[in-house]
mmCIF file of C-alpha atoms and ligand atoms in Angstrom:
data_model
loop_
_atom_site.group_PDB
_atom_site.id
_atom_site.type_symbol
_atom_site.label_atom_id
_atom_site.label_comp_id
_atom_site.label_asym_id
_atom_site.label_seq_id
_atom_site.Cartn_x
_atom_site.Cartn_y
_atom_site.Cartn_z
ATOM 1 C CA MET D 653 175.898 -72.672 -106.413
ATOM 2 C CA ARG D 654 173.541 -71.030 -103.929
ATOM 3 C CA LEU D 655 174.885 -67.819 -102.564
ATOM 4 C CA VAL D 656 173.895 -64.948 -100.303
ATOM 5 C CA LEU D 657 175.639 -61.617 -100.918
ATOM 6 C CA LEU D 658 176.156 -59.588 -97.750
ATOM 7 C CA GLY D 659 177.435 -56.054 -97.484
ATOM 8 C CA ALA D 660 176.480 -52.423 -96.936
ATOM 9 C CA PRO D 661 174.302 -50.613 -99.461
ATOM 10 C CA GLY D 662 176.612 -49.509 -102.266
ATOM 11 C CA CYS D 663 179.271 -52.167 -101.609
ATOM 12 C CA GLY D 664 178.805 -53.432 -105.174
ATOM 13 C CA LYS D 665 176.529 -56.447 -104.583
ATOM 14 C CA GLY D 666 174.249 -55.653 -107.502
ATOM 15 C CA THR D 667 177.047 -55.176 -110.015
ATOM 16 C CA LEU D 668 178.852 -58.264 -108.792
ATOM 17 C CA ALA D 669 175.653 -60.312 -109.047
ATOM 18 C CA ILE D 670 175.130 -59.187 -112.653
ATOM 19 C CA LEU D 671 178.702 -60.231 -113.555
ATOM 20 C CA LEU D 672 178.335 -63.613 -111.798
ATOM 21 C CA GLU D 673 174.992 -64.248 -113.480
ATOM 22 C CA ALA D 674 176.427 -63.436 -116.916
ATOM 23 C CA LYS D 675 179.423 -65.757 -116.546
ATOM 24 C CA TYR D 676 178.048 -68.632 -114.466
ATOM 25 C CA GLY D 677 174.291 -68.506 -115.051
ATOM 26 C CA PHE D 678 173.291 -68.330 -111.370
ATOM 27 C CA VAL D 679 169.936 -66.595 -111.135
ATOM 28 C CA HIS D 680 170.232 -63.112 -109.646
ATOM 29 C CA ILE D 681 167.446 -62.492 -107.123
ATOM 30 C CA SER D 682 167.453 -58.893 -105.906
ATOM 31 C CA THR D 683 164.703 -58.082 -103.419
ATOM 32 C CA GLY D 684 165.310 -54.356 -104.061
ATOM 33 C CA ASP D 685 164.728 -54.871 -107.812
ATOM 34 C CA ILE D 686 161.580 -56.938 -107.213
ATOM 35 C CA LEU D 687 160.248 -54.230 -104.899
ATOM 36 C CA ARG D 688 161.095 -51.424 -107.344
ATOM 37 C CA LYS D 689 159.250 -53.322 -110.114
ATOM 38 C CA ASN D 690 156.230 -53.672 -107.813
ATOM 39 C CA LEU D 691 156.387 -49.960 -107.079
ATOM 40 C CA GLU D 692 156.491 -49.133 -110.780
ATOM 41 C CA ASP D 693 153.562 -51.476 -111.492
ATOM 42 C CA LYS D 694 151.677 -50.047 -108.478
ATOM 43 C CA THR D 695 150.893 -53.505 -107.116
ATOM 44 C CA ASP D 696 149.511 -53.922 -103.617
ATOM 45 C CA LEU D 697 152.978 -54.976 -102.415
ATOM 46 C CA GLY D 698 154.552 -51.948 -104.139
ATOM 47 C CA LEU D 699 152.112 -49.555 -102.475
ATOM 48 C CA ARG D 700 152.735 -51.119 -99.060
ATOM 49 C CA ALA D 701 156.511 -50.985 -99.488
ATOM 50 C CA GLU D 702 156.844 -47.526 -101.027
ATOM 51 C CA ALA D 703 157.016 -45.343 -97.923
ATOM 52 C CA PHE D 704 159.548 -47.636 -96.222
ATOM 53 C CA MET D 705 161.768 -47.643 -99.296
ATOM 54 C CA ASN D 706 161.682 -43.902 -99.849
ATOM 55 C CA GLU D 707 162.653 -43.283 -96.215
ATOM 56 C CA GLY D 708 165.473 -45.819 -96.389
ATOM 57 C CA GLU D 709 163.674 -48.072 -93.873
ATOM 58 C CA LEU D 710 163.464 -51.826 -94.167
ATOM 59 C CA VAL D 711 160.213 -53.198 -95.556
ATOM 60 C CA PRO D 712 158.581 -55.408 -92.861
ATOM 61 C CA ASP D 713 159.949 -58.952 -92.691
ATOM 62 C CA ALA D 714 156.581 -60.623 -93.334
ATOM 63 C CA LEU D 715 156.140 -58.878 -96.717
ATOM 64 C CA ILE D 716 159.689 -59.669 -97.799
ATOM 65 C CA ILE D 717 159.519 -63.292 -96.689
ATOM 66 C CA ASP D 718 156.301 -63.934 -98.654
ATOM 67 C CA MET D 719 157.818 -62.255 -101.697
ATOM 68 C CA VAL D 720 160.983 -64.399 -101.554
ATOM 69 C CA LYS D 721 158.973 -67.583 -100.954
ATOM 70 C CA GLU D 722 157.036 -66.869 -104.113
ATOM 71 C CA ARG D 723 160.205 -66.142 -106.100
ATOM 72 C CA LEU D 724 161.816 -69.407 -104.965
ATOM 73 C CA ARG D 725 158.865 -71.342 -106.382
ATOM 74 C CA GLU D 726 159.958 -70.440 -109.920
ATOM 75 C CA ASP D 727 161.717 -73.165 -111.915
ATOM 76 C CA ASP D 728 164.884 -71.215 -112.750
ATOM 77 C CA VAL D 729 166.219 -71.478 -109.178
ATOM 78 C CA VAL D 730 167.448 -75.003 -109.949
ATOM 79 C CA LYS D 731 170.351 -73.344 -111.830
ATOM 80 C CA GLY D 732 171.636 -71.970 -108.522
ATOM 81 C CA PHE D 733 171.015 -68.443 -107.270
ATOM 82 C CA LEU D 734 172.507 -65.323 -105.809
ATOM 83 C CA MET D 735 170.470 -63.519 -103.190
ATOM 84 C CA ASP D 736 171.179 -59.788 -103.427
ATOM 85 C CA GLY D 737 169.703 -57.717 -100.584
ATOM 86 C CA PHE D 738 168.170 -60.670 -98.751
ATOM 87 C CA PRO D 739 168.311 -61.693 -95.963
ATOM 88 C CA ARG D 740 168.708 -58.326 -94.245
ATOM 89 C CA THR D 741 167.656 -59.283 -90.704
ATOM 90 C CA ILE D 742 168.185 -62.343 -88.480
ATOM 91 C CA PRO D 743 164.465 -63.295 -88.661
ATOM 92 C CA GLN D 744 164.690 -63.179 -92.485
ATOM 93 C CA ALA D 745 167.789 -65.399 -92.395
ATOM 94 C CA ASP D 746 166.028 -67.864 -90.103
ATOM 95 C CA GLU D 747 163.011 -68.011 -92.397
ATOM 96 C CA PHE D 748 165.274 -68.352 -95.412
ATOM 97 C CA ASP D 749 166.891 -71.434 -93.852
ATOM 98 C CA LYS D 750 163.437 -72.937 -93.361
ATOM 99 C CA MET D 751 162.377 -72.131 -96.944
ATOM 100 C CA LEU D 752 165.491 -73.809 -98.309
ATOM 101 C CA SER D 753 165.067 -76.925 -96.180
ATOM 102 C CA ALA D 754 161.435 -77.182 -97.297
ATOM 103 C CA LEU D 755 162.712 -77.158 -100.899
ATOM 104 C CA GLY D 756 165.426 -79.698 -100.063
ATOM 105 C CA LEU D 757 168.150 -77.129 -100.814
ATOM 106 C CA LYS D 758 171.044 -75.743 -98.834
ATOM 107 C CA LEU D 759 173.050 -72.571 -98.982
ATOM 108 C CA ASP D 760 176.671 -72.949 -100.118
ATOM 109 C CA VAL D 761 178.198 -69.591 -99.214
ATOM 110 C CA ALA D 762 177.448 -66.214 -97.637
ATOM 111 C CA LEU D 763 179.842 -63.808 -99.324
ATOM 112 C CA PHE D 764 180.561 -60.644 -97.329
ATOM 113 C CA ILE D 765 181.762 -57.695 -99.380
ATOM 114 C CA LYS D 766 183.631 -55.565 -96.889
ATOM 115 C CA VAL D 767 183.908 -51.881 -97.625
ATOM 116 C CA ASP D 768 184.400 -48.726 -95.500
ATOM 117 C CA ASP D 769 181.653 -46.111 -94.946
ATOM 118 C CA GLU D 770 183.402 -43.333 -96.812
ATOM 119 C CA THR D 771 183.640 -45.457 -99.955
ATOM 120 C CA VAL D 772 179.982 -46.476 -99.656
ATOM 121 C CA PHE D 773 178.916 -42.875 -99.319
ATOM 122 C CA ARG D 774 180.958 -41.716 -102.302
ATOM 123 C CA ARG D 775 179.698 -44.575 -104.429
ATOM 124 C CA LEU D 776 176.002 -44.171 -103.626
ATOM 125 C CA THR D 777 175.962 -40.437 -104.277
ATOM 126 C CA ASN D 778 177.599 -41.143 -107.665
ATOM 127 C CA ARG D 779 175.562 -44.260 -108.545
ATOM 128 C CA ARG D 780 173.289 -44.093 -111.573
ATOM 129 C CA THR D 781 171.044 -46.805 -113.017
ATOM 130 C CA CYS D 782 169.921 -47.209 -116.628
ATOM 131 C CA ARG D 783 166.151 -46.967 -116.981
ATOM 132 C CA ALA D 784 166.207 -49.188 -120.072
ATOM 133 C CA CYS D 785 168.561 -52.095 -119.269
ATOM 134 C CA GLY D 786 169.126 -51.747 -115.493
ATOM 135 C CA LYS D 787 172.927 -51.436 -115.797
ATOM 136 C CA ILE D 788 174.488 -49.779 -112.748
ATOM 137 C CA LEU D 789 177.087 -47.114 -113.526
ATOM 138 C CA SER D 790 179.186 -44.749 -111.457
ATOM 139 C CA LEU D 791 179.778 -41.138 -112.401
ATOM 140 C CA LEU D 792 183.271 -41.791 -110.987
ATOM 141 C CA ASN D 793 183.986 -44.228 -113.809
ATOM 142 C CA ILE D 794 182.419 -42.488 -116.799
ATOM 143 C CA ALA D 795 183.461 -39.422 -118.749
ATOM 144 C CA PRO D 796 182.162 -36.122 -117.286
ATOM 145 C CA GLY D 797 178.994 -34.990 -119.037
ATOM 146 C CA THR D 798 178.003 -38.523 -120.056
ATOM 147 C CA GLU D 799 174.251 -38.725 -119.670
ATOM 148 C CA ASN D 800 173.436 -42.088 -121.172
ATOM 149 C CA CYS D 801 174.057 -45.745 -120.473
ATOM 150 C CA SER D 802 177.337 -47.043 -121.909
ATOM 151 C CA ALA D 803 175.693 -50.395 -122.731
ATOM 152 C CA CYS D 804 172.438 -49.408 -124.443
ATOM 153 C CA GLY D 805 172.292 -45.600 -124.613
ATOM 154 C CA GLY D 806 169.312 -45.523 -122.205
ATOM 155 C CA GLU D 807 168.562 -42.705 -119.795
ATOM 156 C CA LEU D 808 170.399 -42.822 -116.445
ATOM 157 C CA TYR D 809 168.635 -42.035 -113.167
ATOM 158 C CA HIS D 810 169.634 -41.485 -109.552
ATOM 159 C CA ARG D 811 167.635 -43.680 -107.146
ATOM 160 C CA ASP D 812 165.363 -41.756 -104.751
ATOM 161 C CA ASP D 813 166.972 -43.511 -101.795
ATOM 162 C CA ASP D 814 170.518 -42.555 -102.848
ATOM 163 C CA THR D 815 170.278 -39.001 -101.481
ATOM 164 C CA GLU D 816 172.665 -38.001 -98.651
ATOM 165 C CA SER D 817 170.263 -38.067 -95.697
ATOM 166 C CA VAL D 818 168.630 -41.312 -96.778
ATOM 167 C CA ILE D 819 172.056 -42.913 -97.341
ATOM 168 C CA HIS D 820 173.086 -42.055 -93.742
ATOM 169 C CA HIS D 821 169.917 -43.648 -92.466
ATOM 170 C CA ARG D 822 170.322 -46.766 -94.640
ATOM 171 C CA LEU D 823 173.855 -47.213 -93.314
ATOM 172 C CA GLU D 824 172.653 -46.967 -89.706
ATOM 173 C CA ILE D 825 169.980 -49.560 -90.354
ATOM 174 C CA TYR D 826 172.498 -51.771 -92.117
ATOM 175 C CA LYS D 827 174.782 -51.703 -89.065
ATOM 176 C CA GLU D 828 171.997 -52.384 -86.596
ATOM 177 C CA GLN D 829 170.005 -54.998 -88.458
ATOM 178 C CA THR D 830 172.011 -56.524 -91.293
ATOM 179 C CA GLU D 831 175.644 -56.574 -90.166
ATOM 180 C CA PRO D 832 174.890 -59.106 -87.381
ATOM 181 C CA LEU D 833 174.301 -61.595 -90.211
ATOM 182 C CA VAL D 834 178.063 -61.658 -90.860
ATOM 183 C CA ALA D 835 178.656 -63.288 -87.445
ATOM 184 C CA TRP D 836 175.528 -65.430 -87.870
ATOM 185 C CA TYR D 837 176.780 -66.982 -91.123
ATOM 186 C CA LYS D 838 180.327 -67.227 -89.769
ATOM 187 C CA LYS D 839 179.025 -69.371 -86.937
ATOM 188 C CA LYS D 840 177.395 -71.641 -89.495
ATOM 189 C CA GLY D 841 180.746 -71.987 -91.300
ATOM 190 C CA LEU D 842 179.379 -70.429 -94.512
ATOM 191 C CA LEU D 843 181.127 -67.048 -94.509
ATOM 192 C CA ARG D 844 183.721 -65.912 -97.064
ATOM 193 C CA THR D 845 184.934 -62.326 -97.227
ATOM 194 C CA VAL D 846 186.106 -60.127 -100.079
ATOM 195 C CA GLU D 847 187.607 -56.755 -99.185
ATOM 196 C CA VAL D 848 186.973 -53.828 -101.490
ATOM 197 C CA GLU D 849 189.590 -51.083 -101.457
ATOM 198 C CA GLY D 850 188.700 -47.412 -102.026
ATOM 199 C CA HIS D 851 189.380 -47.042 -105.752
ATOM 200 C CA TYR D 852 188.237 -50.339 -107.090
ATOM 201 C CA MET D 853 186.679 -51.338 -110.378
ATOM 202 C CA PRO D 854 183.838 -53.888 -110.467
ATOM 203 C CA GLU D 855 186.067 -56.307 -112.396
ATOM 204 C CA ASP D 856 188.532 -56.350 -109.467
ATOM 205 C CA THR D 857 185.826 -57.364 -106.997
ATOM 206 C CA PHE D 858 184.651 -59.951 -109.503
ATOM 207 C CA LYS D 859 188.147 -61.497 -109.728
ATOM 208 C CA SER D 860 188.566 -61.537 -105.925
ATOM 209 C CA THR D 861 185.144 -63.165 -105.664
ATOM 210 C CA GLU D 862 186.010 -65.883 -108.162
ATOM 211 C CA ALA D 863 189.130 -66.621 -106.120
ATOM 212 C CA ALA D 864 187.209 -66.623 -102.804
ATOM 213 C CA LEU D 865 184.609 -69.010 -104.234
ATOM 214 C CA ASN D 866 187.140 -71.233 -106.042
ATOM 215 C CA LEU D 867 185.284 -70.689 -109.314
HETATM 216 P P1 AMP F 1456 168.356 -52.434 -102.330
HETATM 217 O O1 AMP F 1456 168.128 -52.250 -103.789
HETATM 218 O O2 AMP F 1456 168.761 -53.838 -101.982
HETATM 219 O O3 AMP F 1456 169.274 -51.394 -101.744
HETATM 220 O O4 AMP F 1456 166.932 -52.237 -101.610
HETATM 221 C C1 AMP F 1456 166.237 -50.996 -101.711
HETATM 222 C C2 AMP F 1456 165.235 -50.885 -100.562
HETATM 223 O O5 AMP F 1456 164.282 -51.950 -100.655
HETATM 224 C C3 AMP F 1456 165.826 -51.015 -99.170
HETATM 225 O O6 AMP F 1456 166.367 -49.801 -98.672
HETATM 226 C C4 AMP F 1456 164.595 -51.481 -98.372
HETATM 227 O O7 AMP F 1456 163.704 -50.403 -98.154
HETATM 228 C C5 AMP F 1456 163.923 -52.423 -99.360
HETATM 229 N N1 AMP F 1456 164.421 -53.819 -99.222
HETATM 230 C C6 AMP F 1456 165.107 -54.555 -100.135
HETATM 231 N N2 AMP F 1456 165.387 -55.778 -99.669
HETATM 232 C C7 AMP F 1456 164.889 -55.829 -98.410
HETATM 233 C C8 AMP F 1456 164.877 -56.808 -97.392
HETATM 234 N N3 AMP F 1456 165.469 -58.010 -97.558
HETATM 235 N N4 AMP F 1456 164.269 -56.511 -96.213
HETATM 236 C C9 AMP F 1456 163.664 -55.314 -96.024
HETATM 237 N N5 AMP F 1456 163.655 -54.335 -96.934
HETATM 238 C C10 AMP F 1456 164.257 -54.570 -98.125
#
């Protein structure tokens, strides 16, 4: 299955993608993760993207499109894939369509994870990521005082772009530039929606997703 995950920052796309990858073997392609790796490795792309990312701005379309084109050339995409964090603008979605047709592939579903702003805000300020294994955890779901990853014991960190002012800005940009993709994919007949209620657990979203995708 070839899937695009749509939804505000903090809606749970990353966690959902990890669960789907583990159970069904679809390759999880997160443009945010690829960019963060480039930043860490201080590649040319990482250096060009850094300021945009730290300010909560979108990295220019041309850089992202080249990066995704390169990723789609890898052999593992034949297993099916989940795009997490891409496309984020209409021009990216247009280019993505062209990339897929050039590869003789087509998208099966755009899954919109619908969540309200208050929930997003609460979740991002409480989100922590494991430096060692990449697991995403919420301080809302772990025992107070827990400082390490529940999966591997690694150190947890708070992403630089998960601070309050940057979160507000990311949400504004999401509404202006990314949310129009919901209508865009609906028009193409590819949209499915999963609603996330305030106090949800990742497993609940996972179950609703399996039902929405008839998995
Ligand atoms: P994410 O991990 O998906 O929240 O992405 C983190 C940051 O990486 C975003 O706030 C953007 O600065 C950048 N980024 C990731 N994916 C894209 C994209 N498709 N288009 C533009 N910028 C992106």
